Coordinates of N, CA, C and O in Angstrom, one line a residue:
M1 N 46.3 42.5 15.9 CA 45.3 41.5 15.6 C 44.3 41.4 16.7 O 43.1 41.1 16.4
S2 N 44.6 41.7 17.9 CA 43.7 41.5 19.0 C 42.6 42.6 19.0 O 41.6 42.4 19.5
E3 N 42.9 43.8 18.4 CA 41.8 44.8 18.3 C 40.7 44.5 17.3 O 39.7 45.1 17.4
R4 N 40.9 43.5 16.4 CA 39.9 43.1 15.5 C 39.0 42.0 16.0 O 38.0 41.7 15.4
A5 N 39.3 41.4 17.0 CA 38.6 40.2 17.5 C 37.3 40.7 18.2 O 37.2 41.7 18.8
L6 N 36.2 39.9 18.0 CA 35.0 40.2 18.7 C 35.1 39.7 20.1 O 35.5 38.6 20.4
R7 N 34.7 40.6 21.0 CA 34.8 40.2 22.4 C 33.4 40.1 23.0 O 32.5 40.8 22.6
G8 N 33.2 39.2 23.9 CA 32.0 39.1 24.7 C 30.9 38.2 24.0 O 29.9 38.0 24.6
S9 N 31.2 37.7 22.8 CA 30.2 36.7 22.3 C 31.0 35.7 21.3 O 32.1 36.0 21.0
R10 N 30.3 34.7 21.0 CA 30.9 33.7 20.1 C 29.8 33.4 19.0 O 28.6 33.7 19.2
L11 N 30.3 32.8 18.0 CA 29.3 32.4 16.9 C 28.4 31.3 17.5 O 28.8 30.4 18.2
G12 N 27.1 31.4 17.1 CA 26.1 30.5 17.6 C 25.6 30.8 19.0 O 24.8 30.0 19.5
A13 N 26.0 31.8 19.6 CA 25.5 32.2 20.9 C 24.1 32.7 20.8 O 23.5 32.9 19.8
A14 N 23.4 32.8 22.0 CA 22.1 33.2 22.1 C 21.9 34.6 21.5 O 22.9 35.4 21.6
S15 N 20.8 34.9 21.0 CA 20.5 36.3 20.5 C 20.3 37.3 21.6 O 19.9 37.0 22.7
Y16 N 20.7 38.5 21.3 CA 20.6 39.6 22.3 C 19.4 40.4 22.1 O 19.1 41.4 22.8
E17 N 18.5 39.9 21.2 CA 17.3 40.7 20.9 C 16.3 40.5 22.1 O 16.3 39.4 22.7
D18 N 15.5 41.5 22.3 CA 14.5 41.4 23.4 C 13.1 41.0 22.8 O 12.7 41.5 21.8
D19 N 12.4 40.1 23.5 CA 11.1 39.6 23.1 C 9.9 40.4 23.6 O 8.8 40.1 23.4
R20 N 10.2 41.5 24.3 CA 9.1 42.2 25.0 C 8.2 42.9 24.1 O 7.0 43.0 24.3
E21 N 8.6 43.4 22.9 CA 7.7 44.1 22.0 C 7.2 43.3 20.8 O 6.6 43.9 19.9
I22 N 7.5 42.0 20.8 CA 7.1 41.2 19.7 C 5.9 40.4 20.1 O 5.8 39.7 21.1
A23 N 4.8 40.5 19.3 CA 3.6 39.8 19.5 C 3.5 38.5 18.7 O 3.9 38.6 17.5
P24 N 3.2 37.4 19.3 CA 3.1 36.2 18.5 C 1.9 36.2 17.5 O 1.0 37.0 17.7
A25 N 2.0 35.4 16.5 CA 1.0 35.4 15.4 C -0.3 34.9 16.1 O -0.3 34.0 17.0
P26 N -1.5 35.3 15.6 CA -2.8 34.8 16.2 C -2.9 33.3 16.0 O -2.6 32.8 14.9
R27 N -3.4 32.7 17.0 CA -3.5 31.2 16.9 C -4.9 30.8 17.3 O -5.7 31.5 18.0
Q28 N -5.2 29.5 17.0 CA -6.5 28.9 17.4 C -6.1 27.5 17.9 O -5.2 26.9 17.5
L29 N -6.8 27.1 19.0 CA -6.6 25.8 19.6 C -7.7 24.9 19.1 O -8.9 25.1 19.3
V30 N -7.3 23.8 18.5 CA -8.3 22.8 17.9 C -8.2 21.5 18.7 O -7.1 21.0 18.9
G31 N -9.3 21.0 19.1 CA -9.4 19.7 19.8 C -9.7 18.5 19.0 O -10.4 18.6 18.0
Y32 N -9.1 17.4 19.3 CA -9.3 16.2 18.5 C -9.6 15.0 19.5 O -9.1 15.0 20.6
D33 N -10.5 14.1 19.1 CA -10.9 13.0 19.9 C -10.5 11.7 19.2 O -10.9 11.5 18.0
C34 N -9.9 10.8 19.9 CA -9.4 9.5 19.3 C -10.5 8.5 19.6 O -11.2 8.6 20.6
P35 N -10.6 7.4 18.8 CA -11.5 6.3 19.1 C -11.2 5.6 20.4 O -12.1 4.9 20.9
H36 N -10.0 5.7 20.9 CA -9.6 5.1 22.2 C -9.8 6.0 23.4 O -9.0 5.9 24.4
S37 N -10.6 7.0 23.2 CA -11.0 8.0 24.3 C -9.8 8.9 24.7 O -9.7 9.4 25.8
H38 N -8.9 9.1 23.8 CA -7.8 10.1 24.0 C -8.3 11.5 23.4 O -8.9 11.5 22.4
H39 N -8.0 12.5 24.2 CA -8.3 13.9 23.7 C -7.0 14.7 23.7 O -6.3 14.6 24.7
F40 N -6.8 15.5 22.7 CA -5.6 16.3 22.7 C -6.0 17.6 21.9 O -6.9 17.6 21.1
D41 N -5.3 18.7 22.2 CA -5.5 20.0 21.5 C -4.2 20.3 20.8 O -3.1 20.1 21.3
L42 N -4.3 20.9 19.6 CA -3.2 21.3 18.8 C -3.4 22.8 18.4 O -4.5 23.2 18.0
P43 N -2.3 23.6 18.5 CA -2.4 25.0 18.1 C -2.1 25.1 16.6 O -1.2 24.5 16.0
F44 N -3.0 25.9 16.0 CA -2.8 26.2 14.5 C -2.9 27.7 14.4 O -3.4 28.4 15.2
A45 N -2.3 28.2 13.3 CA -2.4 29.6 13.0 C -3.9 30.0 12.7 O -4.7 29.1 12.3
A46 N -4.3 31.2 13.0 CA -5.7 31.6 12.9 C -6.2 31.5 11.5 O -7.3 31.2 11.2
D47 N -5.3 31.7 10.5 CA -5.7 31.7 9.1 C -5.4 30.3 8.4 O -5.5 30.2 7.2
A48 N -4.9 29.3 9.2 CA -4.6 28.0 8.6 C -5.8 27.2 8.3 O -6.8 27.3 9.0
E49 N -5.7 26.3 7.3 CA -6.8 25.4 7.0 C -6.6 24.2 7.9 O -5.6 23.4 7.8
V50 N -7.5 23.9 8.8 CA -7.3 22.9 9.9 C -7.8 21.6 9.3 O -9.0 21.5 8.8
P51 N -7.0 20.5 9.4 CA -7.5 19.2 8.9 C -8.5 18.6 9.9 O -8.5 18.8 11.1
S52 N -9.4 17.8 9.3 CA -10.5 17.2 10.1 C -10.1 15.9 10.8 O -10.7 15.5 11.7
V53 N -8.9 15.3 10.3 CA -8.4 14.1 10.9 C -6.9 14.3 11.2 O -6.2 14.9 10.4
W54 N -6.5 13.8 12.4 CA -5.1 14.0 12.8 C -4.7 12.7 13.5 O -5.5 12.0 14.2
E55 N -3.5 12.3 13.4 CA -3.0 11.1 14.1 C -2.8 11.3 15.6 O -2.2 12.3 16.0
C56 N -3.4 10.4 16.3 CA -3.3 10.5 17.8 C -1.9 10.3 18.3 O -1.2 9.3 17.9
P57 N -1.4 11.2 19.1 CA 0.0 11.1 19.5 C 0.2 10.0 20.6 O 1.4 9.5 20.8
R58 N -0.8 9.4 21.2 CA -0.7 8.4 22.2 C -0.7 7.0 21.5 O 0.1 6.1 21.9
C59 N -1.7 6.8 20.7 CA -1.9 5.4 20.2 C -1.7 5.3 18.7 O -1.6 4.2 18.1
G60 N -1.6 6.4 17.9 CA -1.4 6.4 16.5 C -2.7 6.2 15.7 O -2.7 6.1 14.5
G61 N -3.9 6.2 16.4 CA -5.2 6.0 15.7 C -5.6 7.3 15.0 O -4.9 8.3 15.1
E62 N -6.7 7.2 14.3 CA -7.2 8.4 13.6 C -8.1 9.2 14.5 O -9.2 8.8 14.8
A63 N -7.6 10.4 14.9 CA -8.4 11.2 15.8 C -9.2 12.2 14.9 O -8.7 12.7 13.9
V64 N -10.5 12.4 15.3 CA -11.4 13.3 14.5 C -11.5 14.6 15.3 O -11.6 14.7 16.5
R65 N -11.6 15.7 14.5 CA -11.8 17.0 15.1 C -13.1 17.1 15.9 O -14.1 16.5 15.5
V66 N -13.0 17.7 17.0 CA -14.2 17.7 18.0 C -15.4 18.5 17.3 O -16.5 18.0 17.3
D67 N -15.1 19.6 16.7 CA -16.2 20.4 16.2 C -16.4 20.2 14.7 O -17.1 20.9 14.0
G68 N -15.9 19.1 14.1 CA -16.0 18.8 12.7 C -16.5 17.4 12.5 O -16.6 16.6 13.4
D69 N -16.9 17.2 11.2 CA -17.4 15.9 10.8 C -16.2 15.1 10.2 O -15.3 15.6 9.7
R70 N -16.4 13.8 10.2 CA -15.4 12.9 9.6 C -15.5 13.1 8.1 O -16.6 13.1 7.5
P71 N -14.3 13.2 7.4 CA -14.4 13.4 6.0 C -14.9 12.1 5.3 O -14.8 11.0 5.8
E72 N -15.5 12.3 4.1 CA -16.0 11.2 3.4 C -14.8 10.3 2.9 O -13.8 10.8 2.5
A73 N -15.0 9.0 3.0 CA -13.9 8.1 2.6 C -13.8 8.1 1.1 O -14.8 8.1 0.4
K74 N -12.6 8.0 0.6 CA -12.4 8.0 -0.8 C -12.8 6.6 -1.3 O -12.6 5.6 -0.7
H75 N -13.4 6.6 -2.5 CA -13.8 5.4 -3.2 C -12.5 4.6 -3.6 O -11.7 5.1 -4.4
V76 N -12.4 3.4 -3.0 CA -11.2 2.6 -3.3 C -11.7 1.5 -4.2 O -12.6 0.7 -3.9
K77 N -11.0 1.4 -5.3 CA -11.3 0.3 -6.3 C -10.8 -1.0 -5.8 O -9.6 -1.1 -5.4
P78 N -11.6 -2.0 -5.8 CA -11.2 -3.3 -5.2 C -10.1 -3.9 -6.2 O -10.1 -3.7 -7.4
P79 N -9.1 -4.6 -5.6 CA -8.1 -5.2 -6.4 C -8.6 -6.3 -7.3 O -9.4 -7.1 -6.9
R80 N -8.1 -6.3 -8.5 CA -8.5 -7.4 -9.5 C -7.6 -8.6 -9.3 O -6.4 -8.4 -9.3
T81 N -8.2 -9.7 -9.2 CA -7.4 -11.0 -9.1 C -7.2 -11.5 -10.5 O -7.8 -11.1 -11.5
H82 N -6.3 -12.6 -10.6 CA -6.1 -13.2 -11.9 C -7.4 -13.8 -12.4 O -7.7 -13.8 -13.6
W83 N -8.2 -14.4 -11.5 CA -9.5 -15.0 -11.9 C -10.4 -13.9 -12.5 O -11.1 -14.2 -13.5
D84 N -10.5 -12.7 -11.9 CA -11.3 -11.6 -12.4 C -10.9 -11.3 -13.8 O -11.7 -11.1 -14.7
M85 N -9.6 -11.2 -14.1 CA -9.1 -10.8 -15.4 C -9.4 -11.9 -16.4 O -9.6 -11.7 -17.6
L86 N -9.3 -13.2 -15.9 CA -9.6 -14.3 -16.8 C -11.1 -14.3 -17.2 O -11.4 -14.5 -18.4
L87 N -11.9 -14.0 -16.3 CA -13.4 -14.0 -16.6 C -13.7 -12.8 -17.5 O -14.8 -12.8 -18.1
E88 N -12.9 -11.8 -17.6 CA -13.1 -10.7 -18.5 C -12.9 -11.1 -19.9 O -13.5 -10.6 -20.9
R89 N -12.0 -12.1 -20.1 CA -11.7 -12.6 -21.5 C -12.5 -13.8 -21.9 O -12.7 -14.0 -23.1
R90 N -12.9 -14.7 -20.9 CA -13.5 -16.0 -21.3 C -14.7 -16.2 -20.4 O -14.8 -15.7 -19.3
S91 N -15.7 -17.0 -20.9 CA -16.8 -17.3 -20.1 C -16.5 -18.6 -19.4 O -15.6 -19.3 -19.7
I92 N -17.4 -19.0 -18.4 CA -17.2 -20.2 -17.7 C -17.3 -21.5 -18.6 O -16.5 -22.4 -18.4
D93 N -18.2 -21.4 -19.6 CA -18.3 -22.6 -20.5 C -17.0 -22.7 -21.3 O -16.5 -23.9 -21.5
E94 N -16.4 -21.6 -21.8 CA -15.2 -21.7 -22.5 C -14.1 -22.2 -21.7 O -13.2 -23.0 -22.1
L95 N -14.0 -21.8 -20.4 CA -13.0 -22.3 -19.5 C -13.1 -23.8 -19.2 O -12.1 -24.5 -19.2
E96 N -14.3 -24.3 -19.1 CA -14.5 -25.7 -18.8 C -14.1 -26.5 -20.0 O -13.5 -27.6 -19.9
Q97 N -14.4 -26.0 -21.2 CA -14.0 -26.7 -22.5 C -12.5 -26.7 -22.6 O -11.9 -27.8 -22.9
L98 N -11.8 -25.6 -22.3 CA -10.3 -25.6 -22.4 C -9.7 -26.5 -21.4 O -8.8 -27.2 -21.6
L99 N -10.3 -26.6 -20.2 CA -9.8 -27.5 -19.1 C -9.9 -28.9 -19.6 O -9.0 -29.7 -19.4
S100 N -11.0 -29.3 -20.1 CA -11.2 -30.7 -20.5 C -10.2 -31.1 -21.7 O -9.7 -32.1 -21.7
E101 N -10.0 -30.1 -22.6 CA -9.1 -30.4 -23.7 C -7.6 -30.6 -23.2 O -6.9 -31.5 -23.6
R102 N -7.2 -29.7 -22.2 CA -5.9 -29.8 -21.7 C -5.7 -31.1 -20.8 O -4.7 -31.7 -20.9
L103 N -6.8 -31.5 -20.1 CA -6.7 -32.7 -19.4 C -6.5 -33.9 -20.3 O -5.8 -34.9 -20.0
E104 N -7.2 -33.9 -21.4 CA -7.1 -35.0 -22.4 C -5.7 -35.1 -22.9 O -5.1 -36.2 -23.0
L105 N -5.1 -34.0 -23.2 CA -3.7 -33.9 -23.7 C -2.7 -34.4 -22.7 O -1.8 -35.1 -23.0
L106 N -3.0 -34.0 -21.4 CA -2.1 -34.4 -20.3 C -2.2 -35.9 -20.1 O -1.2 -36.6 -20.0
R107 N -3.4 -36.5 -20.1 CA -3.6 -37.9 -19.9 C -3.1 -38.7 -21.1 O -2.6 -39.9 -20.9
S108 N -3.1 -38.2 -22.3 CA -2.6 -38.9 -23.4 C -1.1 -38.9 -23.5 O -0.5 -39.6 -24.3
G109 N -0.4 -38.0 -22.7 CA 1.0 -37.9 -22.8 C 1.6 -36.9 -23.8 O 2.8 -36.9 -24.0
Q110 N 0.7 -36.2 -24.4 CA 1.2 -35.2 -25.4 C 1.8 -34.0 -24.7 O 2.6 -33.3 -25.3
I111 N 1.4 -33.7 -23.5 CA 1.9 -32.5 -22.8 C 2.2 -33.0 -21.4 O 1.8 -34.0 -20.9
G112 N 3.0 -32.2 -20.7 CA 3.3 -32.5 -19.3 C 4.6 -33.0 -19.0 O 5.4 -33.4 -20.0
P113 N 5.0 -33.2 -17.8 CA 6.4 -33.7 -17.5 C 6.5 -35.2 -17.8 O 5.5 -35.9 -17.8
D114 N 7.7 -35.6 -18.1 CA 8.0 -37.0 -18.6 C 7.7 -38.0 -17.5 O 7.2 -39.1 -17.8
H115 N 7.9 -37.7 -16.2 CA 7.7 -38.7 -15.2 C 6.3 -39.1 -15.0 O 6.0 -40.1 -14.4
L116 N 5.3 -38.3 -15.5 CA 3.9 -38.7 -15.4 C 3.5 -39.7 -16.5 O 2.4 -40.3 -16.4
H117 N 4.3 -39.8 -17.6 CA 3.9 -40.6 -18.7 C 4.8 -41.8 -19.0 O 5.2 -42.0 -20.1
R118 N 5.2 -42.5 -18.0 CA 6.1 -43.7 -18.2 C 5.3 -44.8 -18.8 O 4.2 -45.2 -18.4
E119 N 5.9 -45.4 -19.8 CA 5.3 -46.5 -20.5 C 5.7 -47.8 -19.9 O 6.9 -48.0 -19.8
G120 N 4.8 -48.6 -19.4 CA 5.2 -49.9 -18.8 C 5.8 -49.7 -17.4 O 5.8 -48.6 -16.8
S121 N 6.4 -50.7 -16.8 CA 6.9 -50.7 -15.5 C 8.4 -50.4 -15.4 O 8.9 -50.0 -14.4
D122 N 9.1 -50.5 -16.5 CA 10.5 -50.3 -16.5 C 10.8 -48.9 -16.9 O 10.6 -48.5 -18.1
P123 N 11.3 -48.0 -16.0 CA 11.6 -46.6 -16.3 C 12.7 -46.4 -17.3 O 12.9 -45.4 -17.8
K124 N 13.6 -47.5 -17.5 CA 14.8 -47.4 -18.3 C 14.5 -47.6 -19.8 O 15.3 -47.3 -20.6
T125 N 13.3 -48.1 -20.1 CA 13.0 -48.3 -21.5 C 12.8 -47.0 -22.2 O 12.1 -46.1 -21.7
P126 N 13.4 -46.8 -23.4 CA 13.2 -45.6 -24.1 C 11.8 -45.4 -24.7 O 11.2 -46.4 -25.1
K127 N 11.4 -44.2 -24.7 CA 10.0 -43.9 -25.2 C 10.2 -43.1 -26.5 O 11.2 -42.5 -26.8
P128 N 9.2 -43.3 -27.4 CA 9.2 -42.5 -28.6 C 9.1 -41.0 -28.2 O 8.4 -40.6 -27.3
P129 N 9.7 -40.1 -29.0 CA 9.6 -38.7 -28.7 C 8.2 -38.2 -28.8 O 7.4 -38.6 -29.7
R130 N 7.8 -37.3 -27.9 CA 6.4 -36.7 -27.9 C 6.4 -35.5 -28.7 O 7.4 -34.8 -28.8
Q131 N 5.2 -35.2 -29.2 CA 5.0 -34.0 -29.9 C 4.4 -33.0 -28.9 O 3.4 -33.3 -28.2
R132 N 5.0 -31.8 -28.8 CA 4.4 -30.8 -27.9 C 3.6 -29.8 -28.7 O 4.0 -29.4 -29.8
K133 N 2.5 -29.5 -28.1 CA 1.6 -28.4 -28.7 C 1.8 -27.2 -27.8 O 1.8 -27.3 -26.6
S134 N 1.8 -26.1 -28.5 CA 1.9 -24.8 -27.7 C 0.5 -24.5 -27.1 O -0.5 -24.8 -27.7
A135 N 0.5 -23.9 -26.0 CA -0.7 -23.5 -25.3 C -1.5 -22.4 -25.9 O -1.1 -21.5 -26.6

């Protein structure tokens, strides 16, 4: 059994290959400038597509390539609010009319919570049932 064992090395050990005749891939060094006056260089492969913006390793800001221009900002659609969506469906005049109608119903006691529509001063007196209208 001992004649089959590997001697002199173990699994996961360093490679015995020699690096003397191996040439590294051609590289280019690209410089970036941060808005906080940080400058850093990054190596890229010679045939790689180099990005024009890179995150600064010191502050995390957006660093721009020294010999390149800042890319055009993408058009961002502004977020629509509930008010914007409401105005797509109704005009201001229609909304004012609906508001006045709903306020009349609320004041008359036909809609809204019961504690707003107490009849008289005694809260224990029973009230007639209200008719509810759907909105």
